[in-house]
Coordinates of C-alpha atoms in Angstrom, one line a residue:
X1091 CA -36.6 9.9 -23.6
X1092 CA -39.2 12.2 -22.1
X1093 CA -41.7 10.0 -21.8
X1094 CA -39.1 7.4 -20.6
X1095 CA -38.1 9.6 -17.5
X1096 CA -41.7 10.6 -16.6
X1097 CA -42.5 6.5 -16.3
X1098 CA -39.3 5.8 -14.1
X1099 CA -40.6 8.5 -12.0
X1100 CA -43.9 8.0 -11.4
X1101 CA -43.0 4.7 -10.9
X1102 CA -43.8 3.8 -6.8
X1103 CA -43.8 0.8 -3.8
X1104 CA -41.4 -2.2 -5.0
X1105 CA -41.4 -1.5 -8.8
X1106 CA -39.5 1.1 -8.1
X1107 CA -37.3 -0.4 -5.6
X1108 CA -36.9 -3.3 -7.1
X1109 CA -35.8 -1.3 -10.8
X1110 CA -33.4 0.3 -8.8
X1111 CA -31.8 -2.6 -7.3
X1112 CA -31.6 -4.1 -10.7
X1113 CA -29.7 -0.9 -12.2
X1114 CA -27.3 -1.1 -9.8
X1115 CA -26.5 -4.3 -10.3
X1116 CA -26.0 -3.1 -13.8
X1117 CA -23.6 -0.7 -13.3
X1118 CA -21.1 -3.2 -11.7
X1119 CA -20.5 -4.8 -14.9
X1120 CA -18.6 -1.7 -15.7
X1121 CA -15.3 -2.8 -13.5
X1122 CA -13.4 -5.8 -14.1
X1123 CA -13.0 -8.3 -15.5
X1124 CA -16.1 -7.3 -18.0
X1125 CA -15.5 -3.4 -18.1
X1126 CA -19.1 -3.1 -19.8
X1127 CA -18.6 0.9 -19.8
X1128 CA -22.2 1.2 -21.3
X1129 CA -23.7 -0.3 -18.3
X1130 CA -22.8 2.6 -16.3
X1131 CA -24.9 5.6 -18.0
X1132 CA -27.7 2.6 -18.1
X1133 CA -27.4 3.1 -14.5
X1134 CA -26.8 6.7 -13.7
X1135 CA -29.3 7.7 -15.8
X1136 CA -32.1 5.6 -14.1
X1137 CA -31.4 6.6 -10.7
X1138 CA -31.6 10.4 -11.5
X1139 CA -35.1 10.0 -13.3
X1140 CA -36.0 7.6 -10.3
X1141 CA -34.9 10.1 -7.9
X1142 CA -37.4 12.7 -9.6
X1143 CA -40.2 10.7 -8.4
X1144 CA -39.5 10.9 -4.3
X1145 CA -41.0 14.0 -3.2
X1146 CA -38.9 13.3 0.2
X1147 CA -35.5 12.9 1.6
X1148 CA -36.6 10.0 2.8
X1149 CA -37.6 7.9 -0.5
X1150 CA -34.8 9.3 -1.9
X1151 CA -32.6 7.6 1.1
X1152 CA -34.4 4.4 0.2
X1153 CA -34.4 4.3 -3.2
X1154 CA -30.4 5.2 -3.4
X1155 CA -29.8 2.4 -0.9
X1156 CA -31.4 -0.5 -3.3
X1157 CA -29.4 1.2 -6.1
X1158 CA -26.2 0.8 -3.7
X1159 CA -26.7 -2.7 -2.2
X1160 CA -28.0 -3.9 -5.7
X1161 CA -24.0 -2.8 -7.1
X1162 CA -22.5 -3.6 -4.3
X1163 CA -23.9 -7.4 -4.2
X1164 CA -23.0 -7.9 -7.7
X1165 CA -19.6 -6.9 -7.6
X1166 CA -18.7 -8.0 -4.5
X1167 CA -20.2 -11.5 -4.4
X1168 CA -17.2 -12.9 -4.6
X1169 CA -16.1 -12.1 -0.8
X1170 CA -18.7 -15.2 0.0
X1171 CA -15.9 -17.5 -1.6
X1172 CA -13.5 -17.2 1.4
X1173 CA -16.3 -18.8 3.5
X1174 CA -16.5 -22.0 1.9
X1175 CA -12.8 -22.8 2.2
X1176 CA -13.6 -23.7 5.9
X1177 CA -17.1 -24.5 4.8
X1178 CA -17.9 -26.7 7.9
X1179 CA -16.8 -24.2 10.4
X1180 CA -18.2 -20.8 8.1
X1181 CA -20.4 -21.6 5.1
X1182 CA -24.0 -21.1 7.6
X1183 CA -22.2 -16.7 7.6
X1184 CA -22.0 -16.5 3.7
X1185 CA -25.3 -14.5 4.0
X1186 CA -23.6 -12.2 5.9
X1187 CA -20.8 -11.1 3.7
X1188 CA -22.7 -11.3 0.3
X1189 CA -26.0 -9.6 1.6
X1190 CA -25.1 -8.2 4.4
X1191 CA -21.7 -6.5 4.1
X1192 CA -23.1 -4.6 1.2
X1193 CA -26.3 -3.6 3.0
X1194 CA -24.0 -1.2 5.2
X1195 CA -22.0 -0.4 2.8
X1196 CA -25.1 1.0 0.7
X1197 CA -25.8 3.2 3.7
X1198 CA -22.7 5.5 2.6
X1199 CA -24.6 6.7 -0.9
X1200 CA -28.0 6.6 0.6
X1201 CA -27.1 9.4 3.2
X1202 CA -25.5 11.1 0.8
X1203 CA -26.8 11.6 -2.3
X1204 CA -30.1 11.9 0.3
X1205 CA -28.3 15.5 1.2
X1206 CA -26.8 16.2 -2.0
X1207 CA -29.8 16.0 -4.1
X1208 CA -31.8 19.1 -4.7
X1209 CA -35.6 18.1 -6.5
X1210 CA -36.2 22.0 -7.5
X1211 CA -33.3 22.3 -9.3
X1212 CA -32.5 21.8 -13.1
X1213 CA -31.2 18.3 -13.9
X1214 CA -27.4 19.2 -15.2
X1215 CA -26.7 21.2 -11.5
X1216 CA -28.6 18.0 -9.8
X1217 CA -26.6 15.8 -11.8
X1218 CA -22.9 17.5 -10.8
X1219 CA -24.7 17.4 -7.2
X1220 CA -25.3 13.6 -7.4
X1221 CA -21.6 13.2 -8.2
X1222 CA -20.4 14.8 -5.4
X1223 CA -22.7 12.8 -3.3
X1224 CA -21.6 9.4 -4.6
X1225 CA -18.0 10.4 -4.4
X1226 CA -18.3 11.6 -1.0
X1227 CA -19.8 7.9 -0.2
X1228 CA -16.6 6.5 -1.4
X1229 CA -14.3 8.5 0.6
X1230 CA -16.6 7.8 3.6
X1231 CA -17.0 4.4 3.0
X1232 CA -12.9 4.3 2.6
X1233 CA -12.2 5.6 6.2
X1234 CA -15.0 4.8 8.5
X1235 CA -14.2 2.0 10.8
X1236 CA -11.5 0.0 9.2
X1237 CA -12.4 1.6 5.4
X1238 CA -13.0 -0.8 2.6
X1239 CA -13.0 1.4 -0.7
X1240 CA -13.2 -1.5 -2.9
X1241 CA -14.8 -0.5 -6.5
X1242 CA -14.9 3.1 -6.5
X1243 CA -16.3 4.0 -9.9
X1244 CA -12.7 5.3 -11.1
X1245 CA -11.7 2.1 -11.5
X1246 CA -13.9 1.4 -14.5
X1247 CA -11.3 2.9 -16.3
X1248 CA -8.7 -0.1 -15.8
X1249 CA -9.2 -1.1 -19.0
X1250 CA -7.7 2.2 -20.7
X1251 CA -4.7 3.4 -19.6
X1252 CA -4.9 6.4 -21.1
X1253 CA -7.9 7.0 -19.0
X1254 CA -6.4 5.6 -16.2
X1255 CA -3.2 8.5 -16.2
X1256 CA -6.3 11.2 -14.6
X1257 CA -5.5 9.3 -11.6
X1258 CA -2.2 10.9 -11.4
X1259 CA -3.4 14.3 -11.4
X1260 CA -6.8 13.9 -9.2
X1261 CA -6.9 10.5 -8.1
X1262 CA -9.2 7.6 -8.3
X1263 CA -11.3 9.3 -6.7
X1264 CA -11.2 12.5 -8.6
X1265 CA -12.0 10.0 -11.6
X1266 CA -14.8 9.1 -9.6
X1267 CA -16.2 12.3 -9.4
X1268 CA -16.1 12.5 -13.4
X1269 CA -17.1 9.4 -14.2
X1270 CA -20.8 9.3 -12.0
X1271 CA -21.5 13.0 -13.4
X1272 CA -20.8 11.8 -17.2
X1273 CA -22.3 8.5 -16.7
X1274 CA -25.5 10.5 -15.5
X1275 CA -25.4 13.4 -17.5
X1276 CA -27.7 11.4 -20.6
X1277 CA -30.5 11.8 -18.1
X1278 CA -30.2 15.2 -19.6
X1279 CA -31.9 14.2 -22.9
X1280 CA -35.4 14.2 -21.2
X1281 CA -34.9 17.8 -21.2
X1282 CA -34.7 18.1 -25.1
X1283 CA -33.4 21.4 -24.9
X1284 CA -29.8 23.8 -25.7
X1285 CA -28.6 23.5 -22.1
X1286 CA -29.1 19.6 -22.1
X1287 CA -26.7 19.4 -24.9
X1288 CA -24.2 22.2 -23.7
X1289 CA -24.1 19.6 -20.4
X1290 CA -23.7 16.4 -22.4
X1291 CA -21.4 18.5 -25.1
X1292 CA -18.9 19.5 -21.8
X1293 CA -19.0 16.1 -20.5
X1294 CA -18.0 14.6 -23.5
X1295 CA -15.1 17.0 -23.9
X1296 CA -13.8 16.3 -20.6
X1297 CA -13.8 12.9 -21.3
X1298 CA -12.2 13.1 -24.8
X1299 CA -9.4 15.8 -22.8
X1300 CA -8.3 13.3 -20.0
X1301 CA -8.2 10.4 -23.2
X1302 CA -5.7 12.6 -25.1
X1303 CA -3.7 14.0 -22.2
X1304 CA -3.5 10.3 -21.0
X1305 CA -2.3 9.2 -24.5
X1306 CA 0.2 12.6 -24.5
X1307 CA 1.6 11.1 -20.9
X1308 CA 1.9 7.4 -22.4
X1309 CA 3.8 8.5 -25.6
X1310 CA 6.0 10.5 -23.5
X1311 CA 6.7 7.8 -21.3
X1312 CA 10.3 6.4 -20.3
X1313 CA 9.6 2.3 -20.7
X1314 CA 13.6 1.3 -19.5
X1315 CA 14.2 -0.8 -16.5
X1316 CA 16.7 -0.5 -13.9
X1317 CA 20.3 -2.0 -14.8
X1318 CA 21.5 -4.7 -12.9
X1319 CA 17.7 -6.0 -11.7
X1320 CA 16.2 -9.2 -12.5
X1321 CA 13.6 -9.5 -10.6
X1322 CA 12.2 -13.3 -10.6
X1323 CA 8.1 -13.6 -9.0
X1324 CA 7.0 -17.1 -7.7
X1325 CA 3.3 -17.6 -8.4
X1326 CA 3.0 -21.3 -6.8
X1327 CA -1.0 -21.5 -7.5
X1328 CA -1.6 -23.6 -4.3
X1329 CA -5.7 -24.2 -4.0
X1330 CA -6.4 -22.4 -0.1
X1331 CA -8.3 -25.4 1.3
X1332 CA -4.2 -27.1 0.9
X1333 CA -2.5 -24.9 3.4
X1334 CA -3.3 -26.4 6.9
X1335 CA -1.7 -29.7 7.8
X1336 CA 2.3 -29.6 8.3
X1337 CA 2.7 -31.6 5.3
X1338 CA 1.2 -29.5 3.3
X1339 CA 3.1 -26.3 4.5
X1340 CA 6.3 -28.2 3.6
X1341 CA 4.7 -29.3 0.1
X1342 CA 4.2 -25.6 -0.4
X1343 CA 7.6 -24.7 0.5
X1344 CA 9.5 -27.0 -1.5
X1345 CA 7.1 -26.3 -4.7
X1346 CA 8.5 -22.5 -4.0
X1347 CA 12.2 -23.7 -3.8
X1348 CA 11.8 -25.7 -7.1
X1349 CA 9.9 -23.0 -9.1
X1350 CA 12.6 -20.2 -8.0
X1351 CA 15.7 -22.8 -9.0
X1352 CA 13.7 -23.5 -12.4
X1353 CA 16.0 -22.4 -15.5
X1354 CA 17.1 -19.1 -15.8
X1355 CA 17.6 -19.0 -12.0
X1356 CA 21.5 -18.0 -12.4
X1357 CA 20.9 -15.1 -14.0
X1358 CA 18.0 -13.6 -11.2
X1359 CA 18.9 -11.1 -8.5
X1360 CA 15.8 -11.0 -6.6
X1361 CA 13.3 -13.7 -6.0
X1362 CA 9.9 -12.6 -4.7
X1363 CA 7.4 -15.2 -3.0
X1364 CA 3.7 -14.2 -2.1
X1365 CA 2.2 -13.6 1.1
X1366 CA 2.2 -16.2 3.7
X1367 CA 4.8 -18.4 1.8
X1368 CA 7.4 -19.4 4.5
X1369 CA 5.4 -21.8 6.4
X1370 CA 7.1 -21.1 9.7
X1371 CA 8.3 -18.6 12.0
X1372 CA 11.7 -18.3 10.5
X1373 CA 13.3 -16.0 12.8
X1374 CA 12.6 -18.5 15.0
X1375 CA 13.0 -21.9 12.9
X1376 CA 16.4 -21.8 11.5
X1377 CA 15.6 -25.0 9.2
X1378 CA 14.1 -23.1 6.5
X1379 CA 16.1 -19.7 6.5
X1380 CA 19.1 -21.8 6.1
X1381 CA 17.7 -23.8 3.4
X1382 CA 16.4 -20.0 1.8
X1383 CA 20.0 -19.1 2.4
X1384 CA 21.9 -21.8 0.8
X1385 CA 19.6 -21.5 -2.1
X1386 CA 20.2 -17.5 -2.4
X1387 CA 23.9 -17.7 -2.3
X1388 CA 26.0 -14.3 -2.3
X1389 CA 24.4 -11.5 -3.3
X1390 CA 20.7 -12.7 -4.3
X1391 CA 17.8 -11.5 -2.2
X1392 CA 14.2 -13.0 -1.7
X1393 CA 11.6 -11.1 -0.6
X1394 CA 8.7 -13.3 1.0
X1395 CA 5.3 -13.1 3.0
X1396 CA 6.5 -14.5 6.8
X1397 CA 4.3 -14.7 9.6
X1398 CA 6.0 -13.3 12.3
X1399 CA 5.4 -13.7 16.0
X1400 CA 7.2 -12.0 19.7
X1401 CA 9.6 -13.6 21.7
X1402 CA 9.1 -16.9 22.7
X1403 CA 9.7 -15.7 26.4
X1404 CA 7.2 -12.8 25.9
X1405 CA 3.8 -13.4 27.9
X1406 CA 1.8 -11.0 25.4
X1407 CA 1.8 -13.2 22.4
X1408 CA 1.7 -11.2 19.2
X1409 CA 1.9 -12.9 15.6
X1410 CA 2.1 -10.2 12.5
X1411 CA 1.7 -11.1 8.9
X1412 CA 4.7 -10.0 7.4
X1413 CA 7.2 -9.5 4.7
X1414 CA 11.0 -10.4 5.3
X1415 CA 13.8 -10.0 3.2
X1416 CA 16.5 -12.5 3.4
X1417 CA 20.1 -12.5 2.0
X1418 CA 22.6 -15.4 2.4
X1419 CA 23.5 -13.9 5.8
X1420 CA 19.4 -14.2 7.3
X1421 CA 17.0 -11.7 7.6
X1422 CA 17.6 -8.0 5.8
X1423 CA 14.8 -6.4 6.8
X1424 CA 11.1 -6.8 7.7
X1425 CA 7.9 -5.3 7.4
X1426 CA 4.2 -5.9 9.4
X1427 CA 0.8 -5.6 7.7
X1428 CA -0.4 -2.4 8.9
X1429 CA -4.1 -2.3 7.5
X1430 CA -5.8 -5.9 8.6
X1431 CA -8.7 -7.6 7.1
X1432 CA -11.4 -7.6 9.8
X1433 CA -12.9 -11.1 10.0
X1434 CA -9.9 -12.1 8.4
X1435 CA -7.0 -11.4 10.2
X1436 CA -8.9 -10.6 13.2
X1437 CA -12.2 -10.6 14.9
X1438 CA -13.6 -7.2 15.7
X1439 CA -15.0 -7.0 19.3
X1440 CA -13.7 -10.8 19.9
X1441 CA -14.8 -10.7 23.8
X1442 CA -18.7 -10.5 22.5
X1443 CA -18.2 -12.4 19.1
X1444 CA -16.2 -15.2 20.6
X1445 CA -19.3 -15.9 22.9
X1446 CA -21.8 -16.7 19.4
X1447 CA -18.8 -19.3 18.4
X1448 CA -17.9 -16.7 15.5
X1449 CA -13.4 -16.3 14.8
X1450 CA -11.2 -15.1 12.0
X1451 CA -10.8 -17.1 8.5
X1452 CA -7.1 -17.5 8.8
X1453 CA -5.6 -20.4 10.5
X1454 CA -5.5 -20.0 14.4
X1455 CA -7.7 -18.4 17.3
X1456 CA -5.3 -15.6 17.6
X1457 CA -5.6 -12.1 16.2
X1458 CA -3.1 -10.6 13.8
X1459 CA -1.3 -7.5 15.3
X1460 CA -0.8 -4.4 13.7
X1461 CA 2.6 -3.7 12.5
X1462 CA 3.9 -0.1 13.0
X1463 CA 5.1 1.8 9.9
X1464 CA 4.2 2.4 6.8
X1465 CA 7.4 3.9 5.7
X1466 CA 9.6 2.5 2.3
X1467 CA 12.2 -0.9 3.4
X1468 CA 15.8 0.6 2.2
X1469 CA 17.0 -3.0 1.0
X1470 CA 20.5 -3.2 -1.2
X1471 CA 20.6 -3.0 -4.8
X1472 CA 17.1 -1.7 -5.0
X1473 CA 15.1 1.5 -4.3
X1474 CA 13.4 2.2 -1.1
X1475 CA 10.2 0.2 -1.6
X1476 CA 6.9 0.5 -0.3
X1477 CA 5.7 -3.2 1.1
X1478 CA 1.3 -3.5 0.9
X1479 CA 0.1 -6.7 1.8
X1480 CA -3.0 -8.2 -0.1
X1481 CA -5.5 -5.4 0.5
X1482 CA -3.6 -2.3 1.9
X1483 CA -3.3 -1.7 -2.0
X1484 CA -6.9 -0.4 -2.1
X1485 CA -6.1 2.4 0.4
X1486 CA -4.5 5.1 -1.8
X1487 CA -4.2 7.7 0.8
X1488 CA -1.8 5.1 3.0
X1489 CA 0.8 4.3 0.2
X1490 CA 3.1 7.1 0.8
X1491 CA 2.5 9.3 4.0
X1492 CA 5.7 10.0 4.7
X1493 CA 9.5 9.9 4.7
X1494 CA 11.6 8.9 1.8
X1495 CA 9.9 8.8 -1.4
X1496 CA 9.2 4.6 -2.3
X1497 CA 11.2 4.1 -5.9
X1498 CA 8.1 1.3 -5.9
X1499 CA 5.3 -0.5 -4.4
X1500 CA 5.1 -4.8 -3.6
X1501 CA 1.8 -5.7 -3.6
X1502 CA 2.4 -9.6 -2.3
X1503 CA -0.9 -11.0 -1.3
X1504 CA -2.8 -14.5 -2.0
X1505 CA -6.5 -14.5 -3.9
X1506 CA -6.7 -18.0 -3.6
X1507 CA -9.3 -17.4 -1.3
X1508 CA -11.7 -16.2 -3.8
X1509 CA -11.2 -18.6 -6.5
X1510 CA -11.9 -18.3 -9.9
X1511 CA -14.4 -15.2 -9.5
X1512 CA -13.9 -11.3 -10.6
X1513 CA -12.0 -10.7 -7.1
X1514 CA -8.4 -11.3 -8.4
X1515 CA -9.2 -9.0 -11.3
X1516 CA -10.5 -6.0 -9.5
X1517 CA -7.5 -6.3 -6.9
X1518 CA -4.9 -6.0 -10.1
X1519 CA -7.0 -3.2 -11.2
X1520 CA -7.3 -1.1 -7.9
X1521 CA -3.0 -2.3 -7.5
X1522 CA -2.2 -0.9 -11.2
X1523 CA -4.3 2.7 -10.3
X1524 CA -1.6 2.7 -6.9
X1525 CA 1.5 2.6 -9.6
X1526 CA -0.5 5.7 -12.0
X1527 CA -0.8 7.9 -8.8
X1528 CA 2.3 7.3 -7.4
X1529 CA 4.1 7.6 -10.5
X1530 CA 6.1 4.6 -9.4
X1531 CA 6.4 1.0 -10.7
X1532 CA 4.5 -1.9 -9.0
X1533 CA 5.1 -5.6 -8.9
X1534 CA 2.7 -8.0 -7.7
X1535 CA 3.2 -11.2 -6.3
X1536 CA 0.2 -13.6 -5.8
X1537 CA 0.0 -17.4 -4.5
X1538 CA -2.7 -17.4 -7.2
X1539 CA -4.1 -14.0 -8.5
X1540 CA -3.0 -12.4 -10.7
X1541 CA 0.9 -12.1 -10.7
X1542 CA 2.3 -8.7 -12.6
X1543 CA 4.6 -6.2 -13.0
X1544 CA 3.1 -2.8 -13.8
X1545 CA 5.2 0.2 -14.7
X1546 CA 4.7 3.8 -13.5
X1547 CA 1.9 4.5 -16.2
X1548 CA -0.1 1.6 -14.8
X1549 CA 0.6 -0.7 -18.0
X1550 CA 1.0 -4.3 -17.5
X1551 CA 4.2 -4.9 -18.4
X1552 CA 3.8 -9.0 -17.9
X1553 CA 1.7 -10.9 -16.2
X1554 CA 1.2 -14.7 -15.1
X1555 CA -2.7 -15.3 -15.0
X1556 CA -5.3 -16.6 -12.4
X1557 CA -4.6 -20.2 -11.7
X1558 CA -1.0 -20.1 -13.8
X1559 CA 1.5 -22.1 -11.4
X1560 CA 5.2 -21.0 -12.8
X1561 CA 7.5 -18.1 -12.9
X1562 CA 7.5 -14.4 -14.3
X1563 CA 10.6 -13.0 -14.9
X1564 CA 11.2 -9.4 -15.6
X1565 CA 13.1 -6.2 -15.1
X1566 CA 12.3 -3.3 -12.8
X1567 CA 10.4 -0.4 -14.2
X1568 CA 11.6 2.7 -13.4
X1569 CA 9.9 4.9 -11.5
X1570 CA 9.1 8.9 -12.7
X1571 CA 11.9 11.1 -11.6
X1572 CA 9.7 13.5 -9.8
X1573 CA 6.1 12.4 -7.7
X1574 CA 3.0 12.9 -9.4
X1575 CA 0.8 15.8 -8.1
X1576 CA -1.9 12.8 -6.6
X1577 CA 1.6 11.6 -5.0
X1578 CA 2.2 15.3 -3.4
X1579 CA -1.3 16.2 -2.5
X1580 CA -3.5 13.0 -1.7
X1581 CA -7.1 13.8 -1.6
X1582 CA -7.1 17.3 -1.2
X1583 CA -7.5 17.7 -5.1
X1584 CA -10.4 15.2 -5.6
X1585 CA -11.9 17.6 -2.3
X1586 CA -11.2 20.9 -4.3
X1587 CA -12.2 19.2 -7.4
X1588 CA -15.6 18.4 -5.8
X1589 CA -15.4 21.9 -4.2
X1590 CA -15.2 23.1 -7.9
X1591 CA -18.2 21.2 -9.1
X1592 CA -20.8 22.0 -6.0
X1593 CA -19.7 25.7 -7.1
X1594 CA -20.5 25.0 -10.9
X1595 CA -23.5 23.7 -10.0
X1596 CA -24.8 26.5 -7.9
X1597 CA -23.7 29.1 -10.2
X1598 CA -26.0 27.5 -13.2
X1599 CA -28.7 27.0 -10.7
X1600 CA -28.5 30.5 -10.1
X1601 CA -27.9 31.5 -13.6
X1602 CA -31.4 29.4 -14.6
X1603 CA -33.6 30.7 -12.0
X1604 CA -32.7 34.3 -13.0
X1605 CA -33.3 33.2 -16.8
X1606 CA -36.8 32.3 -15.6
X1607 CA -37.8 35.0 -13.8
X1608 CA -36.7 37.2 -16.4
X1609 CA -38.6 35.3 -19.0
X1610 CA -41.7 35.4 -16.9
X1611 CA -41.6 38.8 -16.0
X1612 CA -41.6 39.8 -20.2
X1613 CA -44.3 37.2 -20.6
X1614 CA -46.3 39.3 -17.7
X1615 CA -45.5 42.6 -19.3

């Protein structure tokens, strides 16, 4: 392993550029749908002995950066798949989402685990400092501009859910922090040496600790349902490039009224369709809500994605992607999409972009507005629940902020766009961590996706698979009777967790220099 490290580092030019691009490509088979675990200390391990050999902050900048857009290429690729629904129109931009969206999102670790790093100190104090850095990236990277925190290394644990109950107490990105500093701890065995081992020893016990505390939480958990909810979730499975024409939108409408009247219907209390599923502006278009009403009858409730737009008599046009809730007497309640998908849902500085022929992916050349609250819908029969369309799941700081406690989440959204690729699989994996640090049940609702209901523990409970058309039916999980500490504190415990580990690691770098002076001043005397 020695002589391993000492060839990474001496490595230079594009060999060592290249290697690290390749290695972090690695280490994004780690999240789903493969969750090849081992490919993460593959990765961690070769950047550290990689960054030994760049004397500057500079090289180090560089080298991080091809380790960053190398992982975030490989598991993001599957954003390119939303261009070629409307491949005439945006298939010449693929570039730009596949190559380029992960080129500046690689500039988040570059900077700083360019600052973090320290090239004079031991490995096992540099290795808790590269943590920090990379974890730091992912908060950054999750609030600058709009925030897109997709794949944070946390979320390699979706496979476990005993792993996955950490979240609870320090968050996903908390798990972050662990993760990177166990996953690069093996660099440690160049060393050959009692301190290499008491790092790797800790790490491993850490590990092993939040696997039997997880397991402890699971065994303990209560696995009942509400009484009186029958919750019914329409997963129509309509291909994205069938959307457009107005037949179509009434083919997708009536396939959504014959899968929620399929058998078992009677017995339902809530029907839930995915985002985007009433093809017109119902509060507007009394055709379909009284179709949706005669089909609900008294005392049945369907929640559905509804585009939403002002007043017809308003001169400032606004259109929201929405959620409504409808009863047999209209509309219950409604809420807007908050967090929109830029380039999606609208185009960011439109005035200059519009000028290059560039618009949004979603059908018209007007912007989505942003709705207003984030607080939990009171709606009858149910808990307060907290609405996230498609990706305001991935923002975990935004899920409660306020208000009455949500009794659970609604993740509706609509992967079609990204077809049969890993996309729909890391969405259900970032959705599930939501439900663990909350501490509250979550149902998802795709067009295609995958459709699920999780309980509070993050377990899926049932599921109806990526290009499944068809029904899940299912109780509500019940939420844990008080909120999690993750729920109470957000991100300040991931921050005092890093706190605690930039402290560790100055103390031992401290506690090593003082051992070497000592020993050179006896080998003097």
């Amino acid at each position: 392993m020695t002589e391993l490290a000492g060839k990474l580092a001496a490595l230079d030019g594009w060999r060592r550029l290249a290697l690290a691009m390749v290695l972090g490509a690695l280490g994004s088979l780690a999240f789903a749908p493969l969750y090849v675990l081992p490919a993460l200390p593959l990765a961690f391990t070769g950047l550290v002995w990689l960054l030994e050999g760049c004397p500057t902050w500079r090289m180090r900048a560089l080298l991080t950066w091809f380790f960053a857009w190398g992982h975030f290429i490989a598991g993001l690729y599957w954003v390119g798949f939303a261009f070629f629904v409307d491949a005439e129109q945006f298939g010449w931009l693929v570039p730009f989402p596949v190559l380029g969206l992960p080129a500046l999102l690689a500039l988040f670790p570059a900077a700083c685990l360019a600052l973090a790093w320290r090239a004079d100190w031991p490995r096992g104090p540099r290795v808790l400092l590269l943590a920090v850095g990379w974890t730091a990236s992912e908060w950054l990277r999750g609030h600058v501009l709009s925030g897109f925190p997709w794949n944070e290394i946390g979320y390699v644990w979706g496979f476990s859910p005993a792993e996955m109950q950490a979240g609870a107490l320090i968050g996903t990105l908390g798990l972050s922090l662990v993760t990177v500093a166990a996953a690069a701890l093996p660099a440690l065995f160049a060393d050959r040496g009692r301190a290499a081992y008491a790092w790797l020893g800790a790490a491993f016990a850490v590990l092993v600790a939040i696997w039997l505390g997880g397991l402890w939480r699971l065994d303990s958990a209560d696995e009942a349902t509400l009484p009186g909810v029958k919750l019914r979730l329409v997963q129509a499975n309509i291909p994205q490039k069938q959307r457009y024409t107005p037949k179509e939108r009434q083919d997708r409408f009536e396939r959504q009224l014959q899968l929620s009247a399929s058998p078992g219907a009677q017995a339902i209390t809530h029907l839930i369709w995915p985002e985007s599923a009433i093809p017109t502006f119902i509060d507007m278009d009394p055709t379909p809500l009284h179709l949706l009403e005669d089909m609900l009858g008294p005392g049945r409730l369907l929640f559905s994605g509804a585009d939403r737009r002002s007043p017809l008599d308003d001169p400032d046009i606004k259109v929201w992607n929405g959620l409504q809730v409808i009863g047999d007497k209209g509309i219950v309640a409604t809420y807007d999409k908050r967090h929109l998908v830029p380039f999606g849902e609208y185009l960011p500085m439109r005035p200059l972009l519009a000028l290059i022929g560039l618009n949004k992916l979603t059908a018209g050349t007007l912007d989505f507005s942003t709705g207003d609250s984030t607080r939990a819908l009171a709606v009858p029969g149910l808990p307060p629940v907290r609405v996230l369309i498609c990706y305001e799941d991935i923002f975990a700081d935004e899920v409660w902020t306020g208000g009455e406690r949500p009794g659970w989440l609604l993740n509706i959204t609509n992967d079609a766009w990204f077809g049969e690729s890993s996309g729909p699989y890391q969405h259900l994996a970032t959705a599930r961590f939501r439900a663990v640090e909350q501490g509250v049940p979550l149902v998802r609702v795709a067009n295609t996706g995958i459709t699920a209901i999780v309980d509070a523990e993050g377990r899926v409970v049932s599921e109806l698979g990526l290009d499944r058309t068809g029904v899940l039916d299912g109780g509500l999980p019940r939420a844990l009777s008080v909120p999690t500490p993750y729920a109470r504190f957000g991100d300040l415990i991931p921050l005092a967790l890093a706190i605690a580990a930039c402290g560790l690691a100055i103390v031992t770098q401290r506690k090593s220099r003082a051992g070497l002076t000592s020993g050179n001043a006896a080998r003097m005397g």
